[in-house]
Amino acid sequence: MTHDTAQKEIDWLYSTQLFGIKLGLDNVQRLLRELGLPAAGQKFIHVAGTNGKGSTCAFMHSILKHAGINAGLFTSPHLVHFGERIRDAERMISSDEISAGINRLRERVSGWNPHPTFFELTLALALEWFARRGNPWVILETGLGGRLDATNALRPAVSVITPIGWDHMDMLGDTLAKIAAEKAGIIKPGVPVITMTQETEALEVIQTTAEQRGAPLTVLETGWSRETGLPGPHQRWNAAMAVTALKAAGFDFAESVIESGLREVEWPARFQKIRPGVVIDGAHNLDAARVLVQTWLEQFPQQRAQVIFGAVAGKDVSGVLREIASIVDGWHFTSFGSPRALPAEELCRVWQGLGLEPRPVAMHADVAEALHAAGGAQPVLIAGSLYLAGEAIALIEGQADAFERSAQ
């Protein structure tokens, strides 16, 4: 099967985004029921939250790998290749497997009304692959929210809720309590829940929901005590939640296995030092921007960055710019290959409207031009969107030809 054939099937899957995001479980439950998924005996750890979901999933997956357990991992979005969303400890799903799997799903749902969404189909593709691979455990990251997210059709062994903040307010609610209620929707009767100290308004919702559903709740008050393979103090909290969740799932690993897993974890675009003096971080909301600044000050004390910045519409761009401004030596605003990407000129107007201390500003037509312009200076920080991060990684690592722009 050729790469072109696989891309044709992936393009069809992306086209289902035209059906929009339908929050609800009826369709995905029907889809999984008809496919006989998940595999009998397969166990899940389910992770929701605003920030830190992917990193927490990556920590758990890495520990399981170092313990010799070939667990599945389902995350989103991808950065360069669609297959990054679906992997186990040995490899990512291949182009041929993606193509064949989507083709089977396409035939199965032909004529369905309502038609399954992009995310529902991607989850089904993943679960089918995990079943074929015989993965005994699967780490699942929610796509959006929790309560009505497609991943919530599965009953996990453990639920994890990472810090809750302001994002996707148009879909999840305009107060922290409303957003927390959606995230806490993954809590199942009797299933242990792991979270950490966070905003009182959000934590109270989690505590109330867990109590109502008879779910044992653990609230961590300290992070992991040692460095991990992902920089920043926030990652030590994510590591602690990962370790606690695995213990709640019944694992009792040697300390050396846990430490190796946390130290050797790989999770791109989370303060990723992709080249000497070049950092990529997908921070795209206010809380993520705050921890980005904390990590920068820890890793690059006394140094400001040339910042390549791009963002999509609908985000708190002014808040993120204001937060990052303290570590900026000069801005390089750019658009990127997403229909939702804001033009560089719009980003510049937002920055100038903040009335903060002036910084040198340059505007670029695309990421390649921005990288070229900022490349002579160090250090460089690329931030503002995971889509921007993915495009920058593809360019820096010479994978631009394989970058799946239609994913954006």
C-alpha positions as a Markdown table, in Angstrom:
| # | Residue | x | y | z |
|---|---|---|---|---|
| 1 | Met | 0.0 | 0.0 | 0.0 |
| 2 | Thr | 1.5 | 3.3 | -1.0 |
| 3 | His | 1.9 | 6.5 | 1.1 |
| 4 | Asp | -0.4 | 8.2 | -1.4 |
| 5 | Thr | -3.1 | 5.6 | -0.7 |
| 6 | Ala | -2.7 | 6.1 | 3.1 |
| 7 | Gln | -2.8 | 9.9 | 2.7 |
| 8 | Lys | -6.1 | 9.6 | 0.7 |
| 9 | Glu | -7.7 | 7.7 | 3.6 |
| 10 | Ile | -6.3 | 10.2 | 6.1 |
| 11 | Asp | -7.7 | 13.1 | 4.0 |
| 12 | Trp | -11.1 | 11.4 | 4.1 |
| 13 | Leu | -10.8 | 11.2 | 7.9 |
| 14 | Tyr | -9.9 | 14.9 | 8.1 |
| 15 | Ser | -12.9 | 15.7 | 6.0 |
| 16 | Thr | -15.2 | 14.4 | 8.7 |
| 17 | Gln | -14.2 | 17.5 | 10.7 |
| 18 | Leu | -16.9 | 19.1 | 8.5 |
| 19 | Phe | -19.4 | 17.3 | 10.7 |
| 20 | Gly | -18.1 | 19.4 | 13.6 |
| 21 | Ile | -17.5 | 18.4 | 17.2 |
| 22 | Lys | -20.5 | 16.7 | 18.5 |
| 23 | Leu | -20.1 | 16.3 | 22.3 |
| 24 | Gly | -22.0 | 13.2 | 23.3 |
| 25 | Leu | -21.5 | 9.4 | 23.7 |
| 26 | Asp | -24.4 | 7.8 | 21.8 |
| 27 | Asn | -22.6 | 7.6 | 18.4 |
| 28 | Val | -19.2 | 6.4 | 19.8 |
| 29 | Gln | -20.9 | 3.8 | 22.0 |
| 30 | Arg | -22.7 | 2.5 | 18.9 |
| 31 | Leu | -19.5 | 2.5 | 16.9 |
| 32 | Leu | -17.5 | 0.6 | 19.6 |
| 33 | Arg | -20.4 | -1.8 | 20.2 |
| 34 | Glu | -20.6 | -2.7 | 16.5 |
| 35 | Leu | -16.8 | -3.2 | 16.3 |
| 36 | Gly | -16.6 | -5.3 | 19.4 |
| 37 | Leu | -14.3 | -2.8 | 21.1 |
| 38 | Pro | -12.5 | -2.5 | 23.4 |
| 39 | Ala | -10.7 | -5.9 | 23.5 |
| 40 | Ala | -11.8 | -8.2 | 26.3 |
| 41 | Gly | -9.7 | -7.8 | 29.4 |
| 42 | Gln | -8.0 | -4.6 | 28.2 |
| 43 | Lys | -7.5 | -2.0 | 31.0 |
| 44 | Phe | -7.4 | 1.8 | 30.7 |
| 45 | Ile | -6.1 | 4.8 | 32.5 |
| 46 | His | -8.1 | 7.9 | 31.5 |
| 47 | Val | -6.6 | 11.4 | 31.7 |
| 48 | Ala | -8.5 | 14.8 | 31.5 |
| 49 | Gly | -7.5 | 18.3 | 32.4 |
| 50 | Thr | -6.6 | 21.6 | 30.8 |
| 51 | Asn | -2.8 | 21.5 | 31.0 |
| 52 | Gly | -0.4 | 18.6 | 31.5 |
| 53 | Lys | -2.6 | 15.8 | 30.2 |
| 54 | Gly | -0.2 | 14.7 | 27.5 |
| 55 | Ser | 2.9 | 14.9 | 29.7 |
| 56 | Thr | 1.2 | 12.9 | 32.4 |
| 57 | Cys | 0.2 | 10.2 | 29.9 |
| 58 | Ala | 3.8 | 10.2 | 28.5 |
| 59 | Phe | 5.2 | 9.7 | 32.0 |
| 60 | Met | 2.9 | 6.7 | 32.7 |
| 61 | His | 3.6 | 5.2 | 29.3 |
| 62 | Ser | 7.3 | 5.5 | 29.8 |
| 63 | Ile | 7.2 | 3.9 | 33.3 |
| 64 | Leu | 5.2 | 1.0 | 31.9 |
| 65 | Lys | 7.7 | 0.6 | 29.1 |
| 66 | His | 10.6 | 0.4 | 31.5 |
| 67 | Ala | 8.7 | -2.2 | 33.5 |
| 68 | Gly | 8.4 | -4.3 | 30.3 |
| 69 | Ile | 4.7 | -3.6 | 29.7 |
| 70 | Asn | 3.8 | -2.8 | 26.1 |
| 71 | Ala | 0.9 | -0.4 | 26.8 |
| 72 | Gly | -1.0 | 1.6 | 24.2 |
| 73 | Leu | -1.0 | 5.4 | 24.1 |
| 74 | Phe | -3.8 | 7.5 | 22.6 |
| 75 | Thr | -3.1 | 11.3 | 22.5 |
| 76 | Ser | -4.0 | 14.4 | 20.5 |
| 77 | Pro | -3.2 | 16.4 | 18.6 |
| 78 | His | -0.3 | 15.1 | 16.6 |
| 79 | Leu | 2.7 | 17.4 | 15.8 |
| 80 | Val | 4.1 | 16.1 | 12.5 |
| 81 | His | 2.4 | 12.7 | 11.6 |
| 82 | Phe | -1.1 | 11.5 | 12.3 |
| 83 | Gly | 0.3 | 8.2 | 13.6 |
| 84 | Glu | 1.7 | 10.0 | 16.6 |
| 85 | Arg | -1.8 | 9.8 | 18.1 |
| 86 | Ile | -1.8 | 6.0 | 18.2 |
| 87 | Arg | 1.3 | 4.1 | 19.5 |
| 88 | Asp | 2.5 | 1.5 | 21.9 |
| 89 | Ala | 5.9 | 1.0 | 23.6 |
| 90 | Glu | 7.3 | -0.6 | 20.4 |
| 91 | Arg | 6.1 | 1.7 | 17.6 |
| 92 | Met | 3.5 | 4.0 | 16.1 |
| 93 | Ile | 0.7 | 2.8 | 14.0 |
| 94 | Ser | 2.0 | 2.5 | 10.4 |
| 95 | Ser | 0.7 | 4.2 | 7.3 |
| 96 | Asp | -0.6 | 0.9 | 5.9 |
| 97 | Glu | -2.4 | 0.2 | 9.2 |
| 98 | Ile | -3.9 | 3.7 | 9.2 |
| 99 | Ser | -5.1 | 3.3 | 5.6 |
| 100 | Ala | -6.6 | -0.2 | 6.1 |
| 101 | Gly | -8.2 | 0.8 | 9.4 |
| 102 | Ile | -9.8 | 4.0 | 8.1 |
| 103 | Asn | -11.1 | 2.1 | 5.0 |
| 104 | Arg | -12.8 | -0.5 | 7.3 |
| 105 | Leu | -14.3 | 2.3 | 9.4 |
| 106 | Arg | -15.4 | 4.2 | 6.3 |
| 107 | Glu | -17.4 | 1.2 | 5.0 |
| 108 | Arg | -18.8 | 0.5 | 8.4 |
| 109 | Val | -20.3 | 4.1 | 9.0 |
| 110 | Ser | -21.4 | 4.7 | 5.4 |
| 111 | Gly | -24.9 | 6.1 | 5.6 |
| 112 | Trp | -24.9 | 6.7 | 9.4 |
| 113 | Asn | -26.9 | 9.7 | 10.5 |
| 114 | Pro | -25.5 | 11.4 | 12.5 |
| 115 | His | -22.1 | 10.6 | 10.9 |
| 116 | Pro | -19.3 | 9.8 | 13.4 |
| 117 | Thr | -16.9 | 12.7 | 14.0 |
| 118 | Phe | -13.2 | 12.8 | 13.3 |
| 119 | Phe | -12.3 | 12.2 | 16.9 |
| 120 | Glu | -14.8 | 9.3 | 17.3 |
| 121 | Leu | -13.4 | 7.6 | 14.3 |
| 122 | Thr | -9.8 | 8.2 | 15.4 |
| 123 | Leu | -10.6 | 6.7 | 18.8 |
| 124 | Ala | -12.2 | 3.6 | 17.1 |
| 125 | Leu | -9.1 | 3.3 | 14.8 |
| 126 | Ala | -6.9 | 3.4 | 17.9 |
| 127 | Leu | -8.9 | 0.9 | 19.9 |
| 128 | Glu | -8.9 | -1.5 | 17.0 |
| 129 | Trp | -5.1 | -1.2 | 16.7 |
| 130 | Phe | -4.6 | -1.7 | 20.4 |
| 131 | Ala | -6.8 | -4.8 | 20.2 |
| 132 | Arg | -4.8 | -6.2 | 17.3 |
| 133 | Arg | -1.5 | -5.4 | 19.1 |
| 134 | Gly | -2.7 | -7.2 | 22.3 |
| 135 | Asn | -1.8 | -4.2 | 24.5 |
| 136 | Pro | -2.9 | -5.2 | 28.1 |
| 137 | Trp | -3.1 | -1.5 | 29.2 |
| 138 | Val | -4.0 | 1.7 | 27.3 |
| 139 | Ile | -3.3 | 5.3 | 28.4 |
| 140 | Leu | -6.2 | 7.5 | 27.1 |
| 141 | Glu | -6.0 | 11.3 | 26.8 |
| 142 | Thr | -9.3 | 13.1 | 26.4 |
| 143 | Gly | -9.7 | 15.2 | 23.3 |
| 144 | Leu | -12.0 | 18.0 | 24.6 |
| 145 | Gly | -13.5 | 18.3 | 28.1 |
| 146 | Gly | -14.3 | 14.9 | 29.6 |
| 147 | Arg | -18.0 | 14.3 | 30.4 |
| 148 | Leu | -19.1 | 14.1 | 26.7 |
| 149 | Asp | -15.7 | 13.3 | 25.1 |
| 150 | Ala | -15.6 | 10.2 | 23.0 |
| 151 | Thr | -13.0 | 8.6 | 25.3 |
| 152 | Asn | -15.5 | 8.7 | 28.2 |
| 153 | Ala | -17.4 | 5.8 | 26.6 |
| 154 | Leu | -14.7 | 3.5 | 28.2 |
| 155 | Arg | -14.6 | 2.5 | 31.8 |
| 156 | Pro | -11.0 | 2.9 | 33.2 |
| 157 | Ala | -9.2 | 1.4 | 36.1 |
| 158 | Val | -8.1 | 4.8 | 37.2 |
| 159 | Ser | -9.0 | 8.4 | 36.2 |
| 160 | Val | -6.6 | 11.3 | 36.4 |
| 161 | Ile | -7.5 | 15.0 | 36.3 |
| 162 | Thr | -4.6 | 17.4 | 35.7 |
| 163 | Pro | -4.7 | 21.2 | 36.5 |
| 164 | Ile | -7.9 | 22.9 | 35.2 |
| 165 | Gly | -7.7 | 26.3 | 33.6 |
| 166 | Trp | -9.2 | 28.6 | 31.1 |
| 167 | Asp | -9.4 | 27.0 | 27.6 |
| 168 | His | -12.2 | 26.0 | 25.2 |
| 169 | Met | -14.6 | 28.3 | 27.1 |
| 170 | Asp | -16.9 | 28.4 | 24.1 |
| 171 | Met | -17.5 | 24.6 | 24.4 |
| 172 | Leu | -17.0 | 23.9 | 28.1 |
| 173 | Gly | -18.3 | 27.0 | 30.0 |
| 174 | Asp | -17.5 | 30.5 | 31.0 |
| 175 | Thr | -16.5 | 29.8 | 34.7 |
| 176 | Leu | -13.8 | 27.6 | 36.2 |
| 177 | Ala | -16.5 | 25.6 | 38.0 |
| 178 | Lys | -18.3 | 24.8 | 34.7 |
| 179 | Ile | -15.1 | 23.8 | 33.0 |
| 180 | Ala | -14.2 | 21.6 | 36.0 |
| 181 | Ala | -17.6 | 20.0 | 35.9 |
| 182 | Glu | -16.9 | 18.9 | 32.3 |
| 183 | Lys | -13.4 | 17.6 | 33.1 |
| 184 | Ala | -14.7 | 15.8 | 36.3 |
| 185 | Gly | -17.3 | 14.1 | 34.1 |
| 186 | Ile | -14.7 | 11.3 | 33.6 |
| 187 | Ile | -15.1 | 10.3 | 37.2 |
| 188 | Lys | -16.9 | 6.9 | 37.3 |
| 189 | Pro | -18.6 | 5.2 | 40.3 |
| 190 | Gly | -16.0 | 3.3 | 42.4 |
| 191 | Val | -13.0 | 4.2 | 40.1 |
| 192 | Pro | -10.1 | 5.8 | 41.8 |
| 193 | Val | -9.4 | 9.4 | 40.9 |
| 194 | Ile | -6.0 | 11.2 | 41.1 |
| 195 | Thr | -5.6 | 15.0 | 41.0 |
| 196 | Met | -3.4 | 17.7 | 42.5 |
| 197 | Thr | -3.8 | 20.9 | 44.5 |
| 198 | Gln | -5.3 | 23.5 | 42.2 |
| 199 | Glu | -7.7 | 26.4 | 42.0 |
| 200 | Thr | -10.2 | 26.1 | 44.9 |
| 201 | Glu | -13.2 | 26.5 | 42.5 |
| 202 | Ala | -12.0 | 23.6 | 40.3 |
| 203 | Leu | -10.9 | 21.3 | 43.2 |
| 204 | Glu | -14.3 | 21.7 | 45.0 |
| 205 | Val | -16.1 | 20.4 | 41.9 |
| 206 | Ile | -13.7 | 17.4 | 41.6 |
| 207 | Gln | -14.1 | 16.6 | 45.3 |
| 208 | Thr | -17.9 | 16.9 | 45.2 |
| 209 | Thr | -18.2 | 14.8 | 42.0 |
| 210 | Ala | -15.9 | 12.1 | 43.4 |
| 211 | Glu | -17.9 | 12.0 | 46.7 |
| 212 | Gln | -21.3 | 11.7 | 44.8 |
| 213 | Arg | -20.0 | 8.8 | 42.7 |
| 214 | Gly | -18.3 | 6.9 | 45.4 |
| 215 | Ala | -14.9 | 7.3 | 43.7 |
| 216 | Pro | -11.8 | 7.2 | 46.0 |
| 217 | Leu | -10.0 | 10.6 | 45.5 |
| 218 | Thr | -6.3 | 11.3 | 46.0 |
| 219 | Val | -5.3 | 15.0 | 45.9 |
| 220 | Leu | -1.5 | 15.4 | 45.7 |
| 221 | Glu | 0.0 | 18.2 | 47.6 |
| 222 | Thr | 3.6 | 17.7 | 46.6 |
| 223 | Gly | 5.3 | 17.1 | 43.2 |
| 224 | Trp | 7.9 | 14.4 | 42.4 |
| 225 | Ser | 11.1 | 15.2 | 44.4 |
| 226 | Arg | 13.7 | 14.7 | 41.6 |
| 227 | Glu | 14.3 | 16.0 | 38.1 |
| 228 | Thr | 12.5 | 14.3 | 35.2 |
| 229 | Gly | 13.2 | 14.1 | 31.5 |
| 230 | Leu | 10.8 | 17.0 | 30.9 |
| 231 | Pro | 12.1 | 20.4 | 32.3 |
| 232 | Gly | 10.1 | 22.6 | 34.6 |
| 233 | Pro | 8.6 | 22.5 | 38.1 |
| 234 | His | 5.1 | 21.7 | 36.6 |
| 235 | Gln | 6.5 | 18.5 | 35.1 |
| 236 | Arg | 7.4 | 17.2 | 38.6 |
| 237 | Trp | 3.7 | 17.5 | 39.5 |
| 238 | Asn | 2.7 | 15.6 | 36.3 |
| 239 | Ala | 5.3 | 13.0 | 37.2 |
| 240 | Ala | 3.8 | 12.6 | 40.7 |
| 241 | Met | 0.3 | 12.2 | 39.3 |
| 242 | Ala | 1.6 | 9.6 | 36.9 |
| 243 | Val | 3.3 | 7.5 | 39.6 |
| 244 | Thr | 0.3 | 7.8 | 41.9 |
| 245 | Ala | -2.1 | 6.7 | 39.1 |
| 246 | Leu | -0.1 | 3.6 | 38.3 |
| 247 | Lys | 0.0 | 2.7 | 42.0 |
| 248 | Ala | -3.8 | 3.1 | 42.1 |
| 249 | Ala | -4.0 | 0.8 | 39.1 |
| 250 | Gly | -2.4 | -1.9 | 41.2 |
| 251 | Phe | 1.2 | -1.6 | 40.0 |
| 252 | Asp | 4.1 | -2.0 | 42.4 |
| 253 | Phe | 7.2 | -1.1 | 40.5 |
| 254 | Ala | 10.8 | -0.9 | 41.8 |
| 255 | Glu | 11.9 | 2.7 | 42.5 |
| 256 | Ser | 14.6 | 2.2 | 39.8 |
| 257 | Val | 12.0 | 1.4 | 37.2 |
| 258 | Ile | 9.9 | 4.5 | 38.1 |
| 259 | Glu | 13.0 | 6.7 | 38.1 |
| 260 | Ser | 14.2 | 5.4 | 34.7 |
| 261 | Gly | 10.7 | 5.9 | 33.2 |
| 262 | Leu | 10.4 | 9.5 | 34.4 |
| 263 | Arg | 14.0 | 10.3 | 33.4 |
| 264 | Glu | 13.9 | 8.8 | 29.9 |
| 265 | Val | 10.4 | 10.0 | 28.9 |
| 266 | Glu | 10.0 | 11.6 | 25.5 |
| 267 | Trp | 7.3 | 14.2 | 24.8 |
| 268 | Pro | 8.0 | 16.7 | 22.0 |
| 269 | Ala | 7.1 | 20.4 | 22.2 |
| 270 | Arg | 7.0 | 20.6 | 25.9 |
| 271 | Phe | 10.0 | 22.8 | 26.5 |
| 272 | Gln | 11.8 | 20.7 | 24.0 |
| 273 | Lys | 15.4 | 21.7 | 23.4 |
| 274 | Ile | 15.3 | 20.7 | 19.8 |
| 275 | Arg | 18.7 | 22.3 | 19.0 |
| 276 | Pro | 21.3 | 24.1 | 21.2 |
| 277 | Gly | 19.7 | 27.4 | 22.2 |
| 278 | Val | 16.3 | 26.6 | 20.4 |
| 279 | Val | 13.3 | 25.6 | 22.5 |
| 280 | Ile | 9.9 | 24.6 | 21.3 |
| 281 | Asp | 6.9 | 24.8 | 23.6 |
| 282 | Gly | 3.2 | 24.4 | 22.6 |
| 283 | Ala | 2.0 | 26.8 | 25.3 |
| 284 | His | -1.3 | 28.2 | 24.0 |
| 285 | Asn | -3.3 | 29.3 | 27.0 |
| 286 | Leu | -2.7 | 31.5 | 30.0 |
| 287 | Asp | -1.8 | 28.7 | 32.5 |
| 288 | Ala | 0.6 | 27.0 | 30.0 |
| 289 | Ala | 2.2 | 30.4 | 29.3 |
| 290 | Arg | 2.8 | 30.9 | 33.0 |
| 291 | Val | 4.6 | 27.6 | 33.5 |
| 292 | Leu | 6.5 | 28.2 | 30.3 |
| 293 | Val | 7.9 | 31.4 | 31.8 |
| 294 | Gln | 8.7 | 29.6 | 35.1 |
| 295 | Thr | 10.6 | 26.9 | 33.2 |
| 296 | Trp | 12.4 | 29.5 | 31.0 |
| 297 | Leu | 13.6 | 31.4 | 34.1 |
| 298 | Glu | 14.8 | 28.0 | 35.6 |
| 299 | Gln | 16.6 | 26.9 | 32.5 |
| 300 | Phe | 17.8 | 30.2 | 31.1 |
| 301 | Pro | 18.4 | 32.6 | 34.0 |
| 302 | Gln | 19.3 | 36.1 | 33.1 |
| 303 | Gln | 18.6 | 35.5 | 29.4 |
| 304 | Arg | 15.7 | 36.7 | 27.2 |
| 305 | Ala | 14.5 | 35.0 | 24.0 |
| 306 | Gln | 13.9 | 35.8 | 20.4 |
| 307 | Val | 10.3 | 34.5 | 20.3 |
| 308 | Ile | 8.7 | 33.0 | 17.2 |
| 309 | Phe | 5.0 | 33.3 | 18.0 |
| 310 | Gly | 1.9 | 32.1 | 16.2 |
| 311 | Ala | -1.6 | 31.4 | 17.5 |
| 312 | Val | -5.0 | 30.2 | 16.3 |
| 313 | Ala | -8.2 | 32.2 | 16.5 |
| 314 | Gly | -10.3 | 31.8 | 19.6 |
| 315 | Lys | -7.5 | 31.7 | 22.1 |
| 316 | Asp | -6.6 | 34.3 | 24.8 |
| 317 | Val | -3.8 | 35.7 | 22.6 |
| 318 | Ser | -3.4 | 39.0 | 24.5 |
| 319 | Gly | -3.2 | 37.1 | 27.8 |
| 320 | Val | -0.5 | 34.7 | 26.5 |
| 321 | Leu | 1.5 | 37.6 | 25.0 |
| 322 | Arg | 1.3 | 39.6 | 28.2 |
| 323 | Glu | 2.5 | 36.6 | 30.2 |
| 324 | Ile | 5.4 | 35.7 | 27.9 |
| 325 | Ala | 6.6 | 39.4 | 27.5 |
| 326 | Ser | 8.9 | 39.3 | 30.5 |
| 327 | Ile | 11.3 | 36.8 | 28.9 |
| 328 | Val | 11.1 | 38.3 | 25.3 |
| 329 | Asp | 14.0 | 40.1 | 23.7 |
| 330 | Gly | 12.3 | 40.4 | 20.3 |
| 331 | Trp | 9.1 | 39.1 | 18.7 |
| 332 | His | 8.9 | 37.2 | 15.4 |
| 333 | Phe | 5.2 | 36.9 | 14.6 |
| 334 | Thr | 4.1 | 34.4 | 12.0 |
| 335 | Ser | 1.2 | 32.5 | 10.5 |
| 336 | Phe | 1.4 | 28.8 | 9.9 |
| 337 | Gly | -0.4 | 26.0 | 7.9 |
| 338 | Ser | -3.8 | 26.0 | 9.7 |
| 339 | Pro | -7.0 | 27.7 | 8.5 |
| 340 | Arg | -7.4 | 29.0 | 12.0 |
| 341 | Ala | -4.0 | 30.6 | 12.2 |
| 342 | Leu | -4.0 | 34.3 | 12.9 |
| 343 | Pro | -2.0 | 36.5 | 10.4 |
| 344 | Ala | 1.2 | 38.0 | 11.7 |
| 345 | Glu | -0.2 | 41.5 | 11.3 |
| 346 | Glu | -3.1 | 40.6 | 13.6 |
| 347 | Leu | -0.7 | 39.3 | 16.3 |
| 348 | Cys | 1.4 | 42.5 | 16.0 |
| 349 | Arg | -1.8 | 44.6 | 16.5 |
| 350 | Val | -2.7 | 42.6 | 19.6 |
| 351 | Trp | 0.8 | 43.0 | 21.0 |
| 352 | Gln | 1.0 | 46.8 | 20.4 |
| 353 | Gly | -2.5 | 47.2 | 21.9 |
| 354 | Leu | -1.2 | 45.9 | 25.2 |
| 355 | Gly | 0.8 | 49.0 | 25.8 |
| 356 | Leu | 3.7 | 47.1 | 27.4 |
| 357 | Glu | 7.4 | 48.0 | 27.3 |
| 358 | Pro | 8.4 | 48.0 | 23.6 |
| 359 | Arg | 10.3 | 45.1 | 22.1 |
| 360 | Pro | 11.6 | 44.8 | 18.5 |
| 361 | Val | 9.0 | 43.2 | 16.3 |
| 362 | Ala | 9.2 | 41.4 | 13.0 |
| 363 | Met | 6.4 | 39.9 | 10.9 |
| 364 | His | 6.9 | 36.8 | 8.8 |
| 365 | Ala | 4.8 | 35.1 | 6.1 |
| 366 | Asp | 5.5 | 31.6 | 7.3 |
| 367 | Val | 7.4 | 29.6 | 9.9 |
| 368 | Ala | 10.4 | 28.9 | 7.6 |
| 369 | Glu | 10.9 | 32.7 | 7.2 |
| 370 | Ala | 10.6 | 33.3 | 10.9 |
| 371 | Leu | 13.1 | 30.5 | 11.7 |
| 372 | His | 15.6 | 32.0 | 9.2 |
| 373 | Ala | 15.2 | 35.5 | 10.6 |
| 374 | Ala | 15.5 | 34.4 | 14.3 |
| 375 | Gly | 18.2 | 31.7 | 13.7 |
| 376 | Gly | 21.2 | 34.0 | 14.1 |
| 377 | Ala | 20.3 | 34.9 | 17.6 |
| 378 | Gln | 20.2 | 32.7 | 20.7 |
| 379 | Pro | 18.3 | 31.6 | 22.6 |
| 380 | Val | 15.1 | 31.2 | 20.5 |
| 381 | Leu | 11.7 | 30.2 | 21.8 |
| 382 | Ile | 8.9 | 28.9 | 19.5 |
| 383 | Ala | 5.5 | 29.1 | 21.3 |
| 384 | Gly | 1.8 | 29.9 | 21.0 |
| 385 | Ser | 0.3 | 26.8 | 19.4 |
| 386 | Leu | 0.9 | 23.1 | 19.2 |
| 387 | Tyr | 0.2 | 23.4 | 15.4 |
| 388 | Leu | 3.0 | 25.9 | 15.1 |
| 389 | Ala | 5.3 | 23.7 | 17.2 |
| 390 | Gly | 4.6 | 20.7 | 14.9 |
| 391 | Glu | 5.4 | 22.7 | 11.8 |
| 392 | Ala | 8.6 | 24.1 | 13.3 |
| 393 | Ile | 9.7 | 20.6 | 14.3 |
| 394 | Ala | 9.1 | 19.3 | 10.8 |
| 395 | Leu | 11.1 | 22.1 | 9.3 |
| 396 | Ile | 14.0 | 21.9 | 11.8 |
| 397 | Glu | 14.2 | 18.1 | 11.5 |
| 398 | Gly | 13.9 | 18.1 | 7.7 |
| 399 | Gln | 10.5 | 16.5 | 7.6 |
| 400 | Ala | 8.7 | 19.3 | 6.0 |
| 401 | Asp | 7.7 | 17.2 | 3.0 |
| 402 | Ala | 6.0 | 14.7 | 5.2 |
| 403 | Phe | 4.3 | 17.2 | 7.4 |
| 404 | Glu | 0.5 | 16.6 | 7.3 |
| 405 | Arg | -0.9 | 20.1 | 6.9 |
| 406 | Ser | -4.4 | 18.9 | 6.4 |
| 407 | Ala | -4.4 | 17.9 | 10.1 |
| 408 | Gln | -4.5 | 21.5 | 11.0 |
